[in-house]
């Protein structure tokens, strides 16, 4: 606008036709103004494109952050579920039970415990049936409350022998008597006697071999597995 006003004033001062001067100015300066407008349009287009690229970059970064956060939460939840479902270590459980048993049993009781070859009078169970009493061929200590008598009556109808090849714990119920728990180390051998049946729970099924009346029993299960409610009858 300033250039056009200057041309009009200059033509008037020279006594020239103002309109003719303006037409000539428009023809000669039109290319310049067109290029100027084109450059301005391109500049605005570049500014708009740059703004869109920045917006897209922020959107991509935000989406990636959300995806990473979701993955971390999912992995944390799965690890928590695995930890809750993981069974207790039988060896650790056995060691803790063994420590509890050693704490509860006075030292004199271990010293007064009869050896496997020393006969003793059988103790009847509350149900009227003879209670099964385990014996050990090694120096392993059963847990508290486990009868330990190698001279039990030989008139029992069933004789169960359990021998450990690996550290394991067992819970044995003879007939209707109270269950007895024991920790067996490799090489330990315990025996129980019953009239009708045995009910077993084994902490390391693959680490225990069993015999019933001198005959080998089928494997109780794989190593490291806890097997419950095993019933052995005639």
PDB file of C-alpha atoms in Angstrom:
ATOM      1  CA  UNK A   1       0.000   0.000   0.000  1.00  0.00           C
ATOM      2  CA  UNK A   2       2.855   2.413   0.757  1.00  0.00           C
ATOM      3  CA  UNK A   3       4.488   1.759  -2.650  1.00  0.00           C
ATOM      4  CA  UNK A   4       1.234   2.385  -4.523  1.00  0.00           C
ATOM      5  CA  UNK A   5       0.649   5.659  -2.659  1.00  0.00           C
ATOM      6  CA  UNK A   6       4.170   6.777  -3.444  1.00  0.00           C
ATOM      7  CA  UNK A   7       3.725   6.013  -7.182  1.00  0.00           C
ATOM      8  CA  UNK A   8       0.419   7.899  -7.301  1.00  0.00           C
ATOM      9  CA  UNK A   9       1.894  10.955  -5.521  1.00  0.00           C
ATOM     10  CA  UNK A  10       5.007  10.903  -7.687  1.00  0.00           C
ATOM     11  CA  UNK A  11       2.917  10.742 -10.920  1.00  0.00           C
ATOM     12  CA  UNK A  12       0.758  13.627  -9.685  1.00  0.00           C
ATOM     13  CA  UNK A  13       3.814  15.751  -8.916  1.00  0.00           C
ATOM     14  CA  UNK A  14       5.185  15.134 -12.400  1.00  0.00           C
ATOM     15  CA  UNK A  15       1.855  15.904 -14.040  1.00  0.00           C
ATOM     16  CA  UNK A  16       1.461  12.372 -15.394  1.00  0.00           C
ATOM     17  CA  UNK A  17      -1.715  10.327 -15.643  1.00  0.00           C
ATOM     18  CA  UNK A  18      -2.060   8.702 -12.223  1.00  0.00           C
ATOM     19  CA  UNK A  19      -4.153   5.774 -13.418  1.00  0.00           C
ATOM     20  CA  UNK A  20      -1.757   4.978 -16.241  1.00  0.00           C
ATOM     21  CA  UNK A  21       1.148   5.139 -13.789  1.00  0.00           C
ATOM     22  CA  UNK A  22      -0.670   2.774 -11.408  1.00  0.00           C
ATOM     23  CA  UNK A  23      -1.378   0.273 -14.229  1.00  0.00           C
ATOM     24  CA  UNK A  24       2.271   0.336 -15.284  1.00  0.00           C
ATOM     25  CA  UNK A  25       3.348  -0.102 -11.667  1.00  0.00           C
ATOM     26  CA  UNK A  26       0.970  -3.045 -11.224  1.00  0.00           C
ATOM     27  CA  UNK A  27       2.319  -4.740 -14.367  1.00  0.00           C
ATOM     28  CA  UNK A  28       5.964  -4.240 -13.439  1.00  0.00           C
ATOM     29  CA  UNK A  29       5.611  -5.034  -9.700  1.00  0.00           C
ATOM     30  CA  UNK A  30       3.015  -7.805  -9.996  1.00  0.00           C
ATOM     31  CA  UNK A  31       5.642 -10.534 -10.287  1.00  0.00           C
ATOM     32  CA  UNK A  32       7.386  -9.284  -7.153  1.00  0.00           C
ATOM     33  CA  UNK A  33       4.191  -9.253  -5.102  1.00  0.00           C
ATOM     34  CA  UNK A  34       3.165 -12.666  -6.425  1.00  0.00           C
ATOM     35  CA  UNK A  35       6.499 -14.137  -5.385  1.00  0.00           C
ATOM     36  CA  UNK A  36       6.238 -12.446  -2.011  1.00  0.00           C
ATOM     37  CA  UNK A  37       2.793 -13.927  -1.415  1.00  0.00           C
ATOM     38  CA  UNK A  38       4.028 -17.356  -2.542  1.00  0.00           C
ATOM     39  CA  UNK A  39       6.948 -17.169  -0.136  1.00  0.00           C
ATOM     40  CA  UNK A  40       4.632 -16.135   2.665  1.00  0.00           C
ATOM     41  CA  UNK A  41       2.287 -19.000   1.860  1.00  0.00           C
ATOM     42  CA  UNK A  42       5.193 -21.470   1.829  1.00  0.00           C
ATOM     43  CA  UNK A  43       6.467 -20.109   5.114  1.00  0.00           C
ATOM     44  CA  UNK A  44       3.072 -20.555   6.735  1.00  0.00           C
ATOM     45  CA  UNK A  45       2.834 -24.070   5.281  1.00  0.00           C
ATOM     46  CA  UNK A  46       6.234 -24.951   6.761  1.00  0.00           C
ATOM     47  CA  UNK A  47       5.187 -23.605  10.144  1.00  0.00           C
ATOM     48  CA  UNK A  48       1.997 -25.677  10.011  1.00  0.00           C
ATOM     49  CA  UNK A  49       3.894 -28.824   8.944  1.00  0.00           C
ATOM     50  CA  UNK A  50       6.396 -28.369  11.771  1.00  0.00           C
ATOM     51  CA  UNK A  51       3.564 -27.965  14.263  1.00  0.00           C
ATOM     52  CA  UNK A  52       1.928 -31.175  13.012  1.00  0.00           C
ATOM     53  CA  UNK A  53       5.233 -33.080  13.219  1.00  0.00           C
ATOM     54  CA  UNK A  54       5.723 -31.971  16.818  1.00  0.00           C
ATOM     55  CA  UNK A  55       2.160 -32.978  17.675  1.00  0.00           C
ATOM     56  CA  UNK A  56       2.638 -36.395  16.036  1.00  0.00           C
ATOM     57  CA  UNK A  57       5.948 -36.886  17.846  1.00  0.00           C
ATOM     58  CA  UNK A  58       4.317 -36.142  21.201  1.00  0.00           C
ATOM     59  CA  UNK A  59       1.471 -38.543  20.420  1.00  0.00           C
ATOM     60  CA  UNK A  60       3.926 -41.329  19.524  1.00  0.00           C
ATOM     61  CA  UNK A  61       5.953 -40.751  22.705  1.00  0.00           C
ATOM     62  CA  UNK A  62       2.786 -40.783  24.826  1.00  0.00           C
ATOM     63  CA  UNK A  63       1.561 -44.015  23.186  1.00  0.00           C
ATOM     64  CA  UNK A  64       4.948 -45.673  23.725  1.00  0.00           C
ATOM     65  CA  UNK A  65       4.944 -44.615  27.383  1.00  0.00           C
ATOM     66  CA  UNK A  66       1.470 -46.059  27.918  1.00  0.00           C
ATOM     67  CA  UNK A  67       2.505 -49.332  26.242  1.00  0.00           C
ATOM     68  CA  UNK A  68       5.644 -49.657  28.390  1.00  0.00           C
ATOM     69  CA  UNK A  69       3.674 -48.910  31.561  1.00  0.00           C
ATOM     70  CA  UNK A  70       1.058 -51.517  30.646  1.00  0.00           C
ATOM     71  CA  UNK A  71       3.774 -54.111  29.984  1.00  0.00           C
ATOM     72  CA  UNK A  72       5.435 -53.406  33.335  1.00  0.00           C
ATOM     73  CA  UNK A  73       2.120 -53.744  35.184  1.00  0.00           C
ATOM     74  CA  UNK A  74       1.344 -57.001  33.365  1.00  0.00           C
ATOM     75  CA  UNK A  75       4.752 -58.501  34.177  1.00  0.00           C
ATOM     76  CA  UNK A  76       4.452 -57.429  37.813  1.00  0.00           C
ATOM     77  CA  UNK A  77       1.020 -59.050  38.099  1.00  0.00           C
ATOM     78  CA  UNK A  78       2.245 -62.298  36.493  1.00  0.00           C
ATOM     79  CA  UNK A  79       5.252 -62.470  38.817  1.00  0.00           C
ATOM     80  CA  UNK A  80       2.988 -61.938  41.803  1.00  0.00           C
ATOM     81  CA  UNK A  81       0.672 -64.759  40.636  1.00  0.00           C
ATOM     82  CA  UNK A  82       3.600 -67.139  40.133  1.00  0.00           C
ATOM     83  CA  UNK A  83       4.931 -66.342  43.607  1.00  0.00           C
ATOM     84  CA  UNK A  84       1.530 -67.072  45.180  1.00  0.00           C
ATOM     85  CA  UNK A  85       1.128 -70.342  43.268  1.00  0.00           C
ATOM     86  CA  UNK A  86       4.679 -71.595  43.943  1.00  0.00           C
ATOM     87  CA  UNK A  87       4.551 -74.491  46.506  1.00  0.00           C
ATOM     88  CA  UNK A  88       6.664 -74.399  49.623  1.00  0.00           C
ATOM     89  CA  UNK A  89      10.085 -76.025  49.391  1.00  0.00           C
ATOM     90  CA  UNK A  90       9.748 -79.503  51.015  1.00  0.00           C
ATOM     91  CA  UNK A  91      13.376 -79.453  52.178  1.00  0.00           C
ATOM     92  CA  UNK A  92      12.968 -76.039  53.797  1.00  0.00           C
ATOM     93  CA  UNK A  93       9.675 -77.100  55.400  1.00  0.00           C
ATOM     94  CA  UNK A  94      11.333 -80.238  56.730  1.00  0.00           C
ATOM     95  CA  UNK A  95      14.294 -78.327  58.175  1.00  0.00           C
ATOM     96  CA  UNK A  96      12.004 -75.845  59.923  1.00  0.00           C
ATOM     97  CA  UNK A  97       9.917 -78.669  61.352  1.00  0.00           C
ATOM     98  CA  UNK A  98      13.101 -80.451  62.473  1.00  0.00           C
ATOM     99  CA  UNK A  99      14.290 -77.303  64.276  1.00  0.00           C
ATOM    100  CA  UNK A 100      10.915 -76.968  66.008  1.00  0.00           C
ATOM    101  CA  UNK A 101      11.079 -80.592  67.063  1.00  0.00           C
ATOM    102  CA  UNK A 102      14.595 -80.244  68.445  1.00  0.00           C
ATOM    103  CA  UNK A 103      13.553 -77.140  70.393  1.00  0.00           C
ATOM    104  CA  UNK A 104      10.555 -78.859  71.969  1.00  0.00           C
ATOM    105  CA  UNK A 105      12.243 -82.179  72.898  1.00  0.00           C
ATOM    106  CA  UNK A 106      14.491 -82.055  76.030  1.00  0.00           C
ATOM    107  CA  UNK A 107      18.025 -83.406  75.523  1.00  0.00           C
ATOM    108  CA  UNK A 108      17.459 -86.191  78.015  1.00  0.00           C
ATOM    109  CA  UNK A 109      14.580 -87.579  75.989  1.00  0.00           C
ATOM    110  CA  UNK A 110      16.874 -88.257  73.014  1.00  0.00           C
ATOM    111  CA  UNK A 111      19.395 -89.975  75.266  1.00  0.00           C
ATOM    112  CA  UNK A 112      16.730 -92.207  76.776  1.00  0.00           C
ATOM    113  CA  UNK A 113      15.295 -93.191  73.389  1.00  0.00           C
ATOM    114  CA  UNK A 114      15.626 -97.006  72.831  1.00  0.00           C
ATOM    115  CA  UNK A 115      17.558 -98.342  69.833  1.00  0.00           C
ATOM    116  CA  UNK A 116      15.868-100.284  67.046  1.00  0.00           C
ATOM    117  CA  UNK A 117      17.026-103.607  68.513  1.00  0.00           C
ATOM    118  CA  UNK A 118      15.825-102.880  72.074  1.00  0.00           C
ATOM    119  CA  UNK A 119      12.368-104.481  72.681  1.00  0.00           C
ATOM    120  CA  UNK A 120       9.692-102.529  74.496  1.00  0.00           C
ATOM    121  CA  UNK A 121       6.091-103.147  75.432  1.00  0.00           C
ATOM    122  CA  UNK A 122       3.578-101.947  72.808  1.00  0.00           C
ATOM    123  CA  UNK A 123       1.284 -99.078  73.740  1.00  0.00           C
ATOM    124  CA  UNK A 124      -2.400 -99.506  72.760  1.00  0.00           C
ATOM    125  CA  UNK A 125      -4.050 -96.644  70.840  1.00  0.00           C
ATOM    126  CA  UNK A 126      -7.218 -94.916  72.012  1.00  0.00           C
ATOM    127  CA  UNK A 127      -9.290 -96.879  69.514  1.00  0.00           C
ATOM    128  CA  UNK A 128      -8.325-100.191  71.125  1.00  0.00           C
ATOM    129  CA  UNK A 129      -6.046-101.223  68.244  1.00  0.00           C
ATOM    130  CA  UNK A 130      -2.258-101.466  68.645  1.00  0.00           C
ATOM    131  CA  UNK A 131      -0.538 -98.207  67.685  1.00  0.00           C
ATOM    132  CA  UNK A 132       2.080 -98.350  64.941  1.00  0.00           C
ATOM    133  CA  UNK A 133       5.550 -97.392  66.106  1.00  0.00           C
ATOM    134  CA  UNK A 134       8.338 -96.439  63.616  1.00  0.00           C
ATOM    135  CA  UNK A 135      11.930 -97.571  63.924  1.00  0.00           C
ATOM    136  CA  UNK A 136      15.059 -96.048  62.394  1.00  0.00           C
ATOM    137  CA  UNK A 137      18.259 -97.667  61.159  1.00  0.00           C
ATOM    138  CA  UNK A 138      20.212 -94.366  61.361  1.00  0.00           C
ATOM    139  CA  UNK A 139      20.617 -91.518  63.809  1.00  0.00           C
ATOM    140  CA  UNK A 140      17.942 -89.285  62.232  1.00  0.00           C
ATOM    141  CA  UNK A 141      15.630 -87.530  64.699  1.00  0.00           C
ATOM    142  CA  UNK A 142      11.864 -87.807  64.030  1.00  0.00           C
ATOM    143  CA  UNK A 143       9.780 -84.736  64.764  1.00  0.00           C
ATOM    144  CA  UNK A 144       8.184 -84.100  68.139  1.00  0.00           C
ATOM    145  CA  UNK A 145       5.330 -86.440  69.010  1.00  0.00           C
ATOM    146  CA  UNK A 146       6.539 -89.332  66.779  1.00  0.00           C
ATOM    147  CA  UNK A 147       6.660 -92.681  68.671  1.00  0.00           C
ATOM    148  CA  UNK A 148       9.990 -94.378  68.128  1.00  0.00           C
ATOM    149  CA  UNK A 149       9.984 -98.037  69.169  1.00  0.00           C
ATOM    150  CA  UNK A 150      11.614-100.851  67.265  1.00  0.00           C
ATOM    151  CA  UNK A 151      10.127-103.587  69.432  1.00  0.00           C
ATOM    152  CA  UNK A 152       6.478-103.230  68.398  1.00  0.00           C
ATOM    153  CA  UNK A 153       4.329-106.326  68.301  1.00  0.00           C
ATOM    154  CA  UNK A 154       4.983-108.584  65.333  1.00  0.00           C
ATOM    155  CA  UNK A 155       1.346-109.631  65.305  1.00  0.00           C
ATOM    156  CA  UNK A 156       0.366-106.563  63.189  1.00  0.00           C
ATOM    157  CA  UNK A 157      -1.143-107.509  59.871  1.00  0.00           C
ATOM    158  CA  UNK A 158       0.685-104.851  57.829  1.00  0.00           C
ATOM    159  CA  UNK A 159       4.296-103.713  58.047  1.00  0.00           C
ATOM    160  CA  UNK A 160       5.238-100.560  56.106  1.00  0.00           C
ATOM    161  CA  UNK A 161       8.878 -99.585  55.605  1.00  0.00           C
ATOM    162  CA  UNK A 162       9.914 -96.228  54.131  1.00  0.00           C
ATOM    163  CA  UNK A 163      13.516 -95.545  53.090  1.00  0.00           C
ATOM    164  CA  UNK A 164      14.780 -92.114  52.009  1.00  0.00           C
ATOM    165  CA  UNK A 165      17.148 -91.554  49.106  1.00  0.00           C
ATOM    166  CA  UNK A 166      16.748 -87.770  49.443  1.00  0.00           C
ATOM    167  CA  UNK A 167      15.720 -85.380  52.193  1.00  0.00           C
ATOM    168  CA  UNK A 168      11.946 -85.649  52.643  1.00  0.00           C
ATOM    169  CA  UNK A 169       9.208 -85.444  55.246  1.00  0.00           C
ATOM    170  CA  UNK A 170       6.346 -87.886  55.717  1.00  0.00           C
ATOM    171  CA  UNK A 171       3.088 -87.985  57.654  1.00  0.00           C
ATOM    172  CA  UNK A 172       1.869 -91.535  58.414  1.00  0.00           C
ATOM    173  CA  UNK A 173      -1.477 -92.529  59.943  1.00  0.00           C
ATOM    174  CA  UNK A 174      -1.903 -96.174  60.928  1.00  0.00           C
ATOM    175  CA  UNK A 175      -5.485 -97.439  61.031  1.00  0.00           C
ATOM    176  CA  UNK A 176      -7.445 -94.839  63.059  1.00  0.00           C
ATOM    177  CA  UNK A 177      -4.534 -93.648  65.213  1.00  0.00           C
ATOM    178  CA  UNK A 178      -3.271 -90.068  65.241  1.00  0.00           C
ATOM    179  CA  UNK A 179      -0.966 -89.111  62.337  1.00  0.00           C
ATOM    180  CA  UNK A 180       2.777 -89.066  62.988  1.00  0.00           C
ATOM    181  CA  UNK A 181       5.219 -86.778  61.155  1.00  0.00           C
ATOM    182  CA  UNK A 182       8.897 -87.513  60.518  1.00  0.00           C
ATOM    183  CA  UNK A 183      11.840 -85.983  58.666  1.00  0.00           C
ATOM    184  CA  UNK A 184      13.933 -88.515  56.738  1.00  0.00           C
ATOM    185  CA  UNK A 185      17.463 -87.833  55.572  1.00  0.00           C
ATOM    186  CA  UNK A 186      19.171 -89.857  52.814  1.00  0.00           C
ATOM    187  CA  UNK A 187      19.688 -93.398  54.099  1.00  0.00           C
ATOM    188  CA  UNK A 188      17.071 -93.210  56.884  1.00  0.00           C
ATOM    189  CA  UNK A 189      14.606 -96.099  57.140  1.00  0.00           C
ATOM    190  CA  UNK A 190      11.458 -96.118  59.277  1.00  0.00           C
ATOM    191  CA  UNK A 191       8.858 -98.856  59.762  1.00  0.00           C
ATOM    192  CA  UNK A 192       5.240 -98.783  60.921  1.00  0.00           C
ATOM    193  CA  UNK A 193       2.803-101.593  61.768  1.00  0.00           C
ATOM    194  CA  UNK A 194      -0.964-101.575  61.331  1.00  0.00           C
ATOM    195  CA  UNK A 195      -3.893-103.955  61.293  1.00  0.00           C
ATOM    196  CA  UNK A 196      -5.812-102.638  58.274  1.00  0.00           C
ATOM    197  CA  UNK A 197      -4.336 -99.626  56.453  1.00  0.00           C
ATOM    198  CA  UNK A 198      -1.852 -96.765  56.222  1.00  0.00           C
ATOM    199  CA  UNK A 199      -2.582 -93.190  55.070  1.00  0.00           C
ATOM    200  CA  UNK A 200       0.484 -91.277  53.828  1.00  0.00           C
ATOM    201  CA  UNK A 201       1.466 -87.736  52.885  1.00  0.00           C
ATOM    202  CA  UNK A 202       4.971 -87.392  51.409  1.00  0.00           C
ATOM    203  CA  UNK A 203       6.817 -84.100  50.934  1.00  0.00           C
ATOM    204  CA  UNK A 204       9.279 -85.376  48.300  1.00  0.00           C
ATOM    205  CA  UNK A 205       7.578 -88.289  46.563  1.00  0.00           C
ATOM    206  CA  UNK A 206      10.565 -89.194  44.395  1.00  0.00           C
ATOM    207  CA  UNK A 207      12.924 -89.320  47.387  1.00  0.00           C
ATOM    208  CA  UNK A 208      11.057 -92.101  49.250  1.00  0.00           C
ATOM    209  CA  UNK A 209      10.940 -95.856  48.515  1.00  0.00           C
ATOM    210  CA  UNK A 210       8.345 -98.011  50.232  1.00  0.00           C
ATOM    211  CA  UNK A 211       7.885-101.697  51.115  1.00  0.00           C
ATOM    212  CA  UNK A 212       4.743-103.416  52.381  1.00  0.00           C
ATOM    213  CA  UNK A 213       5.354-106.695  54.224  1.00  0.00           C
ATOM    214  CA  UNK A 214       8.769-106.883  52.577  1.00  0.00           C
ATOM    215  CA  UNK A 215       7.517-106.309  49.024  1.00  0.00           C
ATOM    216  CA  UNK A 216       8.504-103.118  47.133  1.00  0.00           C
ATOM    217  CA  UNK A 217       5.737-100.611  46.443  1.00  0.00           C
ATOM    218  CA  UNK A 218       5.286 -98.659  43.238  1.00  0.00           C
ATOM    219  CA  UNK A 219       6.943 -95.199  43.159  1.00  0.00           C
ATOM    220  CA  UNK A 220       4.927 -92.567  44.989  1.00  0.00           C
ATOM    221  CA  UNK A 221       5.621 -89.826  42.433  1.00  0.00           C
ATOM    222  CA  UNK A 222       8.301 -87.583  40.912  1.00  0.00           C
ATOM    223  CA  UNK A 223      11.020 -85.841  42.893  1.00  0.00           C
ATOM    224  CA  UNK A 224      10.083 -82.622  44.632  1.00  0.00           C
ATOM    225  CA  UNK A 225       6.315 -83.193  44.482  1.00  0.00           C
ATOM    226  CA  UNK A 226       4.061 -83.280  47.551  1.00  0.00           C
ATOM    227  CA  UNK A 227       1.715 -86.283  47.342  1.00  0.00           C
ATOM    228  CA  UNK A 228      -1.245 -86.492  49.725  1.00  0.00           C
ATOM    229  CA  UNK A 229      -3.882 -89.045  50.752  1.00  0.00           C
ATOM    230  CA  UNK A 230      -1.966 -92.179  49.731  1.00  0.00           C
ATOM    231  CA  UNK A 231      -3.913 -95.130  51.184  1.00  0.00           C
ATOM    232  CA  UNK A 232      -2.175 -98.518  51.500  1.00  0.00           C
ATOM    233  CA  UNK A 233      -4.226-101.573  52.479  1.00  0.00           C
ATOM    234  CA  UNK A 234      -3.833-105.306  52.267  1.00  0.00           C
TER     235      UNK A 234
END
